[in-house]
PDB file of C-alpha atoms in Angstrom:
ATOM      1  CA  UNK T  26       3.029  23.534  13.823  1.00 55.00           C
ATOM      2  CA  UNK T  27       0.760  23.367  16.478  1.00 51.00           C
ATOM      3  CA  UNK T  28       0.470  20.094  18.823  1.00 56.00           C
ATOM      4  CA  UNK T  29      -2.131  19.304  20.893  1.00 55.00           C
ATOM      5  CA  UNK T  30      -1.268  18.261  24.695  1.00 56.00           C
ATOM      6  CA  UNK T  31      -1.774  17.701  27.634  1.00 55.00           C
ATOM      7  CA  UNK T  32      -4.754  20.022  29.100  1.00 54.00           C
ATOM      8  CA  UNK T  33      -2.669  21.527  32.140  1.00 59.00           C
ATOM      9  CA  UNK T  34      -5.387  24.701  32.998  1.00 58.00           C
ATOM     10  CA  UNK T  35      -7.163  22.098  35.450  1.00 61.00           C
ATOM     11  CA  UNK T  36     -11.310  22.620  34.296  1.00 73.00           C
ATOM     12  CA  UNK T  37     -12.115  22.066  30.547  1.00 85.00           C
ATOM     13  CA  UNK T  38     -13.810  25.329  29.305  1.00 90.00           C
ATOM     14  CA  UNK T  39     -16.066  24.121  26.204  1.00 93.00           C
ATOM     15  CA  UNK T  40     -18.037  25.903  24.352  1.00 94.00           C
ATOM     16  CA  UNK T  41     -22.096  24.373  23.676  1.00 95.00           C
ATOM     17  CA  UNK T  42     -22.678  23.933  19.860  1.00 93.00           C
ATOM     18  CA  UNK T  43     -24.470  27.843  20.041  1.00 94.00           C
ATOM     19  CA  UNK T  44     -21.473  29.294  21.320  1.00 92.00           C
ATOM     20  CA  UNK T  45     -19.533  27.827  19.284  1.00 94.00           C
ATOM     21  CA  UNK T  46     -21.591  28.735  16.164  1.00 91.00           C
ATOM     22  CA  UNK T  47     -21.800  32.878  17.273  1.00 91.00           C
ATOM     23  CA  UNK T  48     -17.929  32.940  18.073  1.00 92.00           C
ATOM     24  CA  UNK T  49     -17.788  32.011  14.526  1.00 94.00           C
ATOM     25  CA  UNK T  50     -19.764  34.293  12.943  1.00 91.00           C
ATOM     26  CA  UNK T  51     -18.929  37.896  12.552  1.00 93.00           C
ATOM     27  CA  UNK T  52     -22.025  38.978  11.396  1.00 93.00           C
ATOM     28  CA  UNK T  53     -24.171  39.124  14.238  1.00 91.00           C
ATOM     29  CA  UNK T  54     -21.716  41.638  15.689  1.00 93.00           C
ATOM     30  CA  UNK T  55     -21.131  43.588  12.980  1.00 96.00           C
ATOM     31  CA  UNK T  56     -24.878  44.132  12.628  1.00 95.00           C
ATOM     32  CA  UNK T  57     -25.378  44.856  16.797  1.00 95.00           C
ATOM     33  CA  UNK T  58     -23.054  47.796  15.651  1.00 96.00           C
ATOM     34  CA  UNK T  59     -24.571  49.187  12.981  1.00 97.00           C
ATOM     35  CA  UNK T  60     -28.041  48.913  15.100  1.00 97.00           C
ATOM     36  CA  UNK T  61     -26.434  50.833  17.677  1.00 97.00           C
ATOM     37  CA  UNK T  62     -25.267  53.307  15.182  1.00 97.00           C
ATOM     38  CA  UNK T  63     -28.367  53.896  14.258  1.00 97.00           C
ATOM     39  CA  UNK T  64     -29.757  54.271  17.723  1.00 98.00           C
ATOM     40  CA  UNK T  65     -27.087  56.963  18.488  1.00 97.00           C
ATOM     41  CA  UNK T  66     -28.450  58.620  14.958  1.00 97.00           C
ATOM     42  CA  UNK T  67     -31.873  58.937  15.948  1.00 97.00           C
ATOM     43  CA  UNK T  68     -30.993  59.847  19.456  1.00 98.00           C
ATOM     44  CA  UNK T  69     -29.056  62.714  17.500  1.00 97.00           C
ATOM     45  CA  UNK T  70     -31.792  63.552  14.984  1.00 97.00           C
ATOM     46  CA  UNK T  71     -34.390  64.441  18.170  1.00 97.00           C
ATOM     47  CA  UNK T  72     -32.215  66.708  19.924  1.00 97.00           C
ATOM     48  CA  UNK T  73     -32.973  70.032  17.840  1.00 97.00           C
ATOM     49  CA  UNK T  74     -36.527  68.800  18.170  1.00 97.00           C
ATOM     50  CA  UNK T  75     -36.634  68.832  21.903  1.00 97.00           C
ATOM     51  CA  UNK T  76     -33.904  71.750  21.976  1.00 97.00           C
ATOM     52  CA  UNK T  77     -36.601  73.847  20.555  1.00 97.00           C
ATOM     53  CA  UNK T  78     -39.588  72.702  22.842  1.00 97.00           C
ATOM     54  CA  UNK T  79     -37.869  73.540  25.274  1.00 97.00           C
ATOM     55  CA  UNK T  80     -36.448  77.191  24.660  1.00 96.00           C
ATOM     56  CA  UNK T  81     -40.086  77.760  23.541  1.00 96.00           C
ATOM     57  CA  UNK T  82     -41.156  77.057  27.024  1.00 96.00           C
ATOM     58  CA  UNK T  83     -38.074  78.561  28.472  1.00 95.00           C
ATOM     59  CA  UNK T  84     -40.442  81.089  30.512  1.00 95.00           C
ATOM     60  CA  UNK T  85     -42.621  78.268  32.284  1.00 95.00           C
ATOM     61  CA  UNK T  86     -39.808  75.854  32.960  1.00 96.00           C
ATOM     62  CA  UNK T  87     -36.921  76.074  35.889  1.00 95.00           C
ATOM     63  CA  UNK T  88     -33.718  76.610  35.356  1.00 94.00           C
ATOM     64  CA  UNK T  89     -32.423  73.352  36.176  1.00 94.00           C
ATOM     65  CA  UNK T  90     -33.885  72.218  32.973  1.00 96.00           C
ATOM     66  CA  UNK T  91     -31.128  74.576  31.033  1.00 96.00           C
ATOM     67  CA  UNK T  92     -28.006  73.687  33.127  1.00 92.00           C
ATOM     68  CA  UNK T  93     -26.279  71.293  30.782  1.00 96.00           C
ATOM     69  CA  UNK T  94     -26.126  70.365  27.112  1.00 97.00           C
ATOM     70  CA  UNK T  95     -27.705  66.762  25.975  1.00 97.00           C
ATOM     71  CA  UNK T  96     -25.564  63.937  26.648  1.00 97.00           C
ATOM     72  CA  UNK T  97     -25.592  60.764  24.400  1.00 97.00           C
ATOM     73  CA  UNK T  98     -23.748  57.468  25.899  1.00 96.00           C
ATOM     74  CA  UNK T  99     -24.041  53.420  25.732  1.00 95.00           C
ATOM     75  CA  UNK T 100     -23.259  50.440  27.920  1.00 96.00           C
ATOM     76  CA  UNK T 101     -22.554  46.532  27.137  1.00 95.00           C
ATOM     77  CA  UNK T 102     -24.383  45.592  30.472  1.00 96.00           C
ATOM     78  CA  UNK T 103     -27.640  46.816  31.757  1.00 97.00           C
ATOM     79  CA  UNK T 104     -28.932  42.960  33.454  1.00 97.00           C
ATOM     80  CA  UNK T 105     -26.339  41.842  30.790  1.00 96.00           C
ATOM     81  CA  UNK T 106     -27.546  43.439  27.331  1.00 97.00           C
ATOM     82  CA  UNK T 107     -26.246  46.794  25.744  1.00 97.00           C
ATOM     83  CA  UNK T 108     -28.112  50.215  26.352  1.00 98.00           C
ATOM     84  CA  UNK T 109     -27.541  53.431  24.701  1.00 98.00           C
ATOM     85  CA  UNK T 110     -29.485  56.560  26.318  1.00 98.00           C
ATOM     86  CA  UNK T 111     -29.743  60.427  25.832  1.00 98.00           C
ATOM     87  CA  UNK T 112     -30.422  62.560  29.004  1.00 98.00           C
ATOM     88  CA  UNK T 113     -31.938  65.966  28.603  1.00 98.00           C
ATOM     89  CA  UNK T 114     -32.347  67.555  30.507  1.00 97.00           C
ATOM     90  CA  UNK T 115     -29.859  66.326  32.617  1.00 97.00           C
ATOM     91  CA  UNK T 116     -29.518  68.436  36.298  1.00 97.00           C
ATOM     92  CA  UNK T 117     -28.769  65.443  39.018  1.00 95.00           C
ATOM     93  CA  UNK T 118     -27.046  67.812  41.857  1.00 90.00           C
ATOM     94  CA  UNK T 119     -25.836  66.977  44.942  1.00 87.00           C
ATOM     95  CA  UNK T 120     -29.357  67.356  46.792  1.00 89.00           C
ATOM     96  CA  UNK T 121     -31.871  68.208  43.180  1.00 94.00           C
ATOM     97  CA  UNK T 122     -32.576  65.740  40.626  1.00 97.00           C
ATOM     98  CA  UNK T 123     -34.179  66.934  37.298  1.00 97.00           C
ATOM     99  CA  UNK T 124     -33.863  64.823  34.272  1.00 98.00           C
ATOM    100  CA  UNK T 125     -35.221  63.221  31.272  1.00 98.00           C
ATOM    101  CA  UNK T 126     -33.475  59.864  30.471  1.00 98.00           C
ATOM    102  CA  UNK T 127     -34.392  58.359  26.501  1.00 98.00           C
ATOM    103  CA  UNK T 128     -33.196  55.116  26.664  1.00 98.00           C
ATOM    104  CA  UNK T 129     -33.035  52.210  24.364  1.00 98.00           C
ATOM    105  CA  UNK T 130     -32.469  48.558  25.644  1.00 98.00           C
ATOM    106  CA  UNK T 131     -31.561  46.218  23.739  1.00 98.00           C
ATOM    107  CA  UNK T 132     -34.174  43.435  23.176  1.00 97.00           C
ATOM    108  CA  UNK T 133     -36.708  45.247  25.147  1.00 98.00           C
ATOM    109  CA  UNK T 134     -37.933  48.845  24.294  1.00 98.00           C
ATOM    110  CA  UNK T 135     -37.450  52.751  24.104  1.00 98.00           C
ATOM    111  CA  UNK T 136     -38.723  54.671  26.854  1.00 98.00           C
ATOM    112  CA  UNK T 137     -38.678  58.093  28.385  1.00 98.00           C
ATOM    113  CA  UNK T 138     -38.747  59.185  32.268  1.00 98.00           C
ATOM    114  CA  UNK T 139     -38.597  61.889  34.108  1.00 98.00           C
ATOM    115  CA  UNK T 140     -36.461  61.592  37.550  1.00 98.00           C
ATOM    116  CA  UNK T 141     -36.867  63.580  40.183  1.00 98.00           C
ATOM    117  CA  UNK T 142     -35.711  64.636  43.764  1.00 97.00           C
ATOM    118  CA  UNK T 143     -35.206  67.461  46.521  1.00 96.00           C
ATOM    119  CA  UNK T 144     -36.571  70.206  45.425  1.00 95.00           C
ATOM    120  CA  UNK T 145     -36.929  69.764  42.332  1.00 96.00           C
ATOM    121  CA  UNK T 146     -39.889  67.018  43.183  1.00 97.00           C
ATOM    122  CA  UNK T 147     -41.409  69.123  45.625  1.00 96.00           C
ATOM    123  CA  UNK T 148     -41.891  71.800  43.280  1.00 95.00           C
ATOM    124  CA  UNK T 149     -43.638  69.432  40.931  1.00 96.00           C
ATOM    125  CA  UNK T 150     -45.445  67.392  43.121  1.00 97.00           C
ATOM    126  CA  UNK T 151     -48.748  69.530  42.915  1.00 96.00           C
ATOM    127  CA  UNK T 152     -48.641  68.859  38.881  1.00 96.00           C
ATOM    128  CA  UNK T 153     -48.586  65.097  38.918  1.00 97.00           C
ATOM    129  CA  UNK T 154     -51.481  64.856  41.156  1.00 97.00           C
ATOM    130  CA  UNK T 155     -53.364  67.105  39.261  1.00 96.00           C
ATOM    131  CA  UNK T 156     -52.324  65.202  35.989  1.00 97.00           C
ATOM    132  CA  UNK T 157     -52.727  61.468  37.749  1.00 98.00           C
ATOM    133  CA  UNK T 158     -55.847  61.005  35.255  1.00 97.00           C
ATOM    134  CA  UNK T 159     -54.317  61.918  32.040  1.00 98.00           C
ATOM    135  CA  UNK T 160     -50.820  60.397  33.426  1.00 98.00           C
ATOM    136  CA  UNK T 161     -53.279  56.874  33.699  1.00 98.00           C
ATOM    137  CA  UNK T 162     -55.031  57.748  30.095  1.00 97.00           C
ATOM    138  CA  UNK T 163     -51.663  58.091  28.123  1.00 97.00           C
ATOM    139  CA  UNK T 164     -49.924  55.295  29.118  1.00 97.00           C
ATOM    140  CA  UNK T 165     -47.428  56.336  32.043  1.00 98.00           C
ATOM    141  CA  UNK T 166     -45.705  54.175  34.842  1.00 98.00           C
ATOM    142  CA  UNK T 167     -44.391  55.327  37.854  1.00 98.00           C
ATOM    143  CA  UNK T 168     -41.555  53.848  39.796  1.00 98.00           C
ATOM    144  CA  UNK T 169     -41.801  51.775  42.843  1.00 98.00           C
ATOM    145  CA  UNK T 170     -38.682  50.566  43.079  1.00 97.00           C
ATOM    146  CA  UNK T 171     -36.298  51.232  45.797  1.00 96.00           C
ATOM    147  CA  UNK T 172     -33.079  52.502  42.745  1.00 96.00           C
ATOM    148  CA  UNK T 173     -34.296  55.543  40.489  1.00 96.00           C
ATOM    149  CA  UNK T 174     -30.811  53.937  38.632  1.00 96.00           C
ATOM    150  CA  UNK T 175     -33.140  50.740  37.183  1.00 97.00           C
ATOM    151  CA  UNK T 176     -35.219  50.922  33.813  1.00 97.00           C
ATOM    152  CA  UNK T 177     -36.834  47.687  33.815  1.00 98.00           C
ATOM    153  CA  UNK T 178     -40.688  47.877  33.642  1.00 98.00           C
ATOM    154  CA  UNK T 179     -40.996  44.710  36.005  1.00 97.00           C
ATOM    155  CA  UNK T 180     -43.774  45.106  38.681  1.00 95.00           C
ATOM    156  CA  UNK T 181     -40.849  45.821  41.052  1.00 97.00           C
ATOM    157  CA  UNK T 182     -39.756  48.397  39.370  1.00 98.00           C
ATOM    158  CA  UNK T 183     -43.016  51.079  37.525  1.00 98.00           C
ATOM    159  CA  UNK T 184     -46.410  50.630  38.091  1.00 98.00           C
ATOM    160  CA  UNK T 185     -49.216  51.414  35.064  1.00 98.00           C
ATOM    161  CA  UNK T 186     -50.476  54.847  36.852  1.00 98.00           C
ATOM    162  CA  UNK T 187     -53.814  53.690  35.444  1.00 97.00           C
ATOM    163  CA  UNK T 188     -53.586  50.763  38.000  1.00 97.00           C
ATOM    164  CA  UNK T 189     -53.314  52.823  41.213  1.00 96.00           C
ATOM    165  CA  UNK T 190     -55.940  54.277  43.223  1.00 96.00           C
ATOM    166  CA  UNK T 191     -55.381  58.279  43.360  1.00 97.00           C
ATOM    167  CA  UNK T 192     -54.602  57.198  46.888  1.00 97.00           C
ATOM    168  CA  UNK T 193     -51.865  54.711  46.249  1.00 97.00           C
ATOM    169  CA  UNK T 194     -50.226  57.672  43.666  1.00 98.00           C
ATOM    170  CA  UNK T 195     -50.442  60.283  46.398  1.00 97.00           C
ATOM    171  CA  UNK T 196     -48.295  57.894  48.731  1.00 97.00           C
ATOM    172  CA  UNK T 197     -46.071  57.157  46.366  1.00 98.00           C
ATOM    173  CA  UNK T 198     -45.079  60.840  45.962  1.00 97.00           C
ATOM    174  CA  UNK T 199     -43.573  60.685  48.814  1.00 97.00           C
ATOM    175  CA  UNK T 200     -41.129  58.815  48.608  1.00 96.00           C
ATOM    176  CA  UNK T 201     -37.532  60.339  48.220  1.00 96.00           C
ATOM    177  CA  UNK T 202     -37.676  60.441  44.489  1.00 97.00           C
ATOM    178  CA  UNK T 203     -39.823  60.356  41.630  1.00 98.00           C
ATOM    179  CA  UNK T 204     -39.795  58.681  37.953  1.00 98.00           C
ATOM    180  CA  UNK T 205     -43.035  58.788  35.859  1.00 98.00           C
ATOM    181  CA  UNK T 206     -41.984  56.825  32.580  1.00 98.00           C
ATOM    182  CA  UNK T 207     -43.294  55.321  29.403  1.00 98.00           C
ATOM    183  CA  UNK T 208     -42.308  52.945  26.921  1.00 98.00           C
ATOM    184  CA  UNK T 209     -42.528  51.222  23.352  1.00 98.00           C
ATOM    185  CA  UNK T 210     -41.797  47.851  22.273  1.00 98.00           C
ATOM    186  CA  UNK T 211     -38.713  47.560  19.382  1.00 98.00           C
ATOM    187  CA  UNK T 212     -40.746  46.076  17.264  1.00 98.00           C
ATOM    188  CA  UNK T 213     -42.531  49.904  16.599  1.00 98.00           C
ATOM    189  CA  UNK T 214     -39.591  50.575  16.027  1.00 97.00           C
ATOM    190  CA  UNK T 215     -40.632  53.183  13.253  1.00 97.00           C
ATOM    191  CA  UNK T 216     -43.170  54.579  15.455  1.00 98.00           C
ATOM    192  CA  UNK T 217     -40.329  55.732  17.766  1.00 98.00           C
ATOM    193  CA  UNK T 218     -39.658  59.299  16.850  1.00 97.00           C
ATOM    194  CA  UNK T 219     -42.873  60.527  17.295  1.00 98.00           C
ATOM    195  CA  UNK T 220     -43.190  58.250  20.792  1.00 98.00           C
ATOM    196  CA  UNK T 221     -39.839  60.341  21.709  1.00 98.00           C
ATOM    197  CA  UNK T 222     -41.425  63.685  21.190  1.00 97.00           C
ATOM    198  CA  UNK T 223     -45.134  62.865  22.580  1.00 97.00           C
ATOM    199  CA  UNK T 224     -43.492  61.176  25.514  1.00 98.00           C
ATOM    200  CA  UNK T 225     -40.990  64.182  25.838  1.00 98.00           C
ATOM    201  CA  UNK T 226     -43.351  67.197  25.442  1.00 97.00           C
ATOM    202  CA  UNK T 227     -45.697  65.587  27.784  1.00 97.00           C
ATOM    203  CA  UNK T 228     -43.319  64.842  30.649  1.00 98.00           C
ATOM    204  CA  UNK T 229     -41.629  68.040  29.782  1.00 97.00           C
ATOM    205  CA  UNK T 230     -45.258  69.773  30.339  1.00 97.00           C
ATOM    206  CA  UNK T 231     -45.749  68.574  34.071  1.00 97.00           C
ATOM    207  CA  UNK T 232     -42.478  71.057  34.965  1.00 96.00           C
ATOM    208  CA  UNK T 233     -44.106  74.247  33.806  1.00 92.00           C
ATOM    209  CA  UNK T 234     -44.880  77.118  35.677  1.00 76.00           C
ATOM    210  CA  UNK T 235     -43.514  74.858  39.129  1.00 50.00           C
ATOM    211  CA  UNK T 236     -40.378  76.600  39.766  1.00 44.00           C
TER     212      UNK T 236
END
């Protein structure tokens, strides 16, 4: 039979009346893992969709984009909340980054970005500033962060291209790396699909004929 005694682990660790009520309760859990399930299944359901975009553009696109297969994974602890993301392509080399990064966060949104750097930037360079008005018109960010490793959307992070001056744009090319990225809120959640493939295709797009 258990007796209680004296506390002997120095500091009382308590729990607030939340806590205390989640630790409790195995649903919430159970239902973050079928949520994440489900993430993983659409994640799977869009691959032959962008699989075939791309081998219909095989011609106009480099070869970087066809180095590796699609890779699905998850975290617990992207600024402390799970993640689950598909990259395809996925080329980061030692000195050539070329990759499109789907990922889902929880509480936040979906979004797709294309990273690049070396040479695989400079050969695409020319195409984003010819696309920086329709980049602006559909919605796109670009990163400004000093990491091309974060995926928040904070203003220390991406940029609305629609909020720079061609000028500002052009200087941000520069820098070592690139990301041009868009997003949707969760709670479109069945508008996310389509977002996937419009945001895909269209990142996908500024690649051709660059390589």
């Amino acid at each position: 039979m258990f007796t209680k005694q004296e506390n002997t682990m120095g500091t009382k660790i308590t729990l607030s009346d939340k806590e205390l009520e989640l630790v409790c309760n195995t649903g919430w859990i159970l239902t973050k893992h079928a949520v994440m399930q489900k993430v993983y299944c659409l994640f799977g359901e869009a691959v032959p969709l962008l699989e075939n975009f791309l081998q219909e553009n095989r011609d106009a696109l480099p070869a970087e984009v066809f180095s590796l297969p699609p890779k699905i994974s998850k975290g617990e602890n992207y600024k402390l909340l799970p993640y689950a993301m598909l990259d395809y392509p996925r080329h980061f080399g030692k000195d050539d980054t070329l990759a499109v990064r789907i990922f889902f966060w929880w509480g936040n949104f979906f979004s797709v970005s294309l990273q690049l750097s070396g040479q695989c930037k400079e050969n695409t360079v020319s195409k984003l500033k010819e696309q920086f008005e329709w980049l602006g018109q559909e919605g796109y960010f670009i990163c400004v962060g000093e990491s091309p490793w974060e995926h928040h959307f904070e203003e220390n992070n991406f940029i609305a291209v629609n909020k720079c001056s061609r000028k500002e744009f052009e200087s941000i090319l520069r820098r070592p790396f690139i990301k041009i990225a868009k997003k949707i809120p969760l709670q479109e959640w069945g508008f996310v699909p389509a977002f996937i493939e419009n945001a895909f295709t269209g990142l996908v797009s500024l690649l051709k004929n660059n390589g």
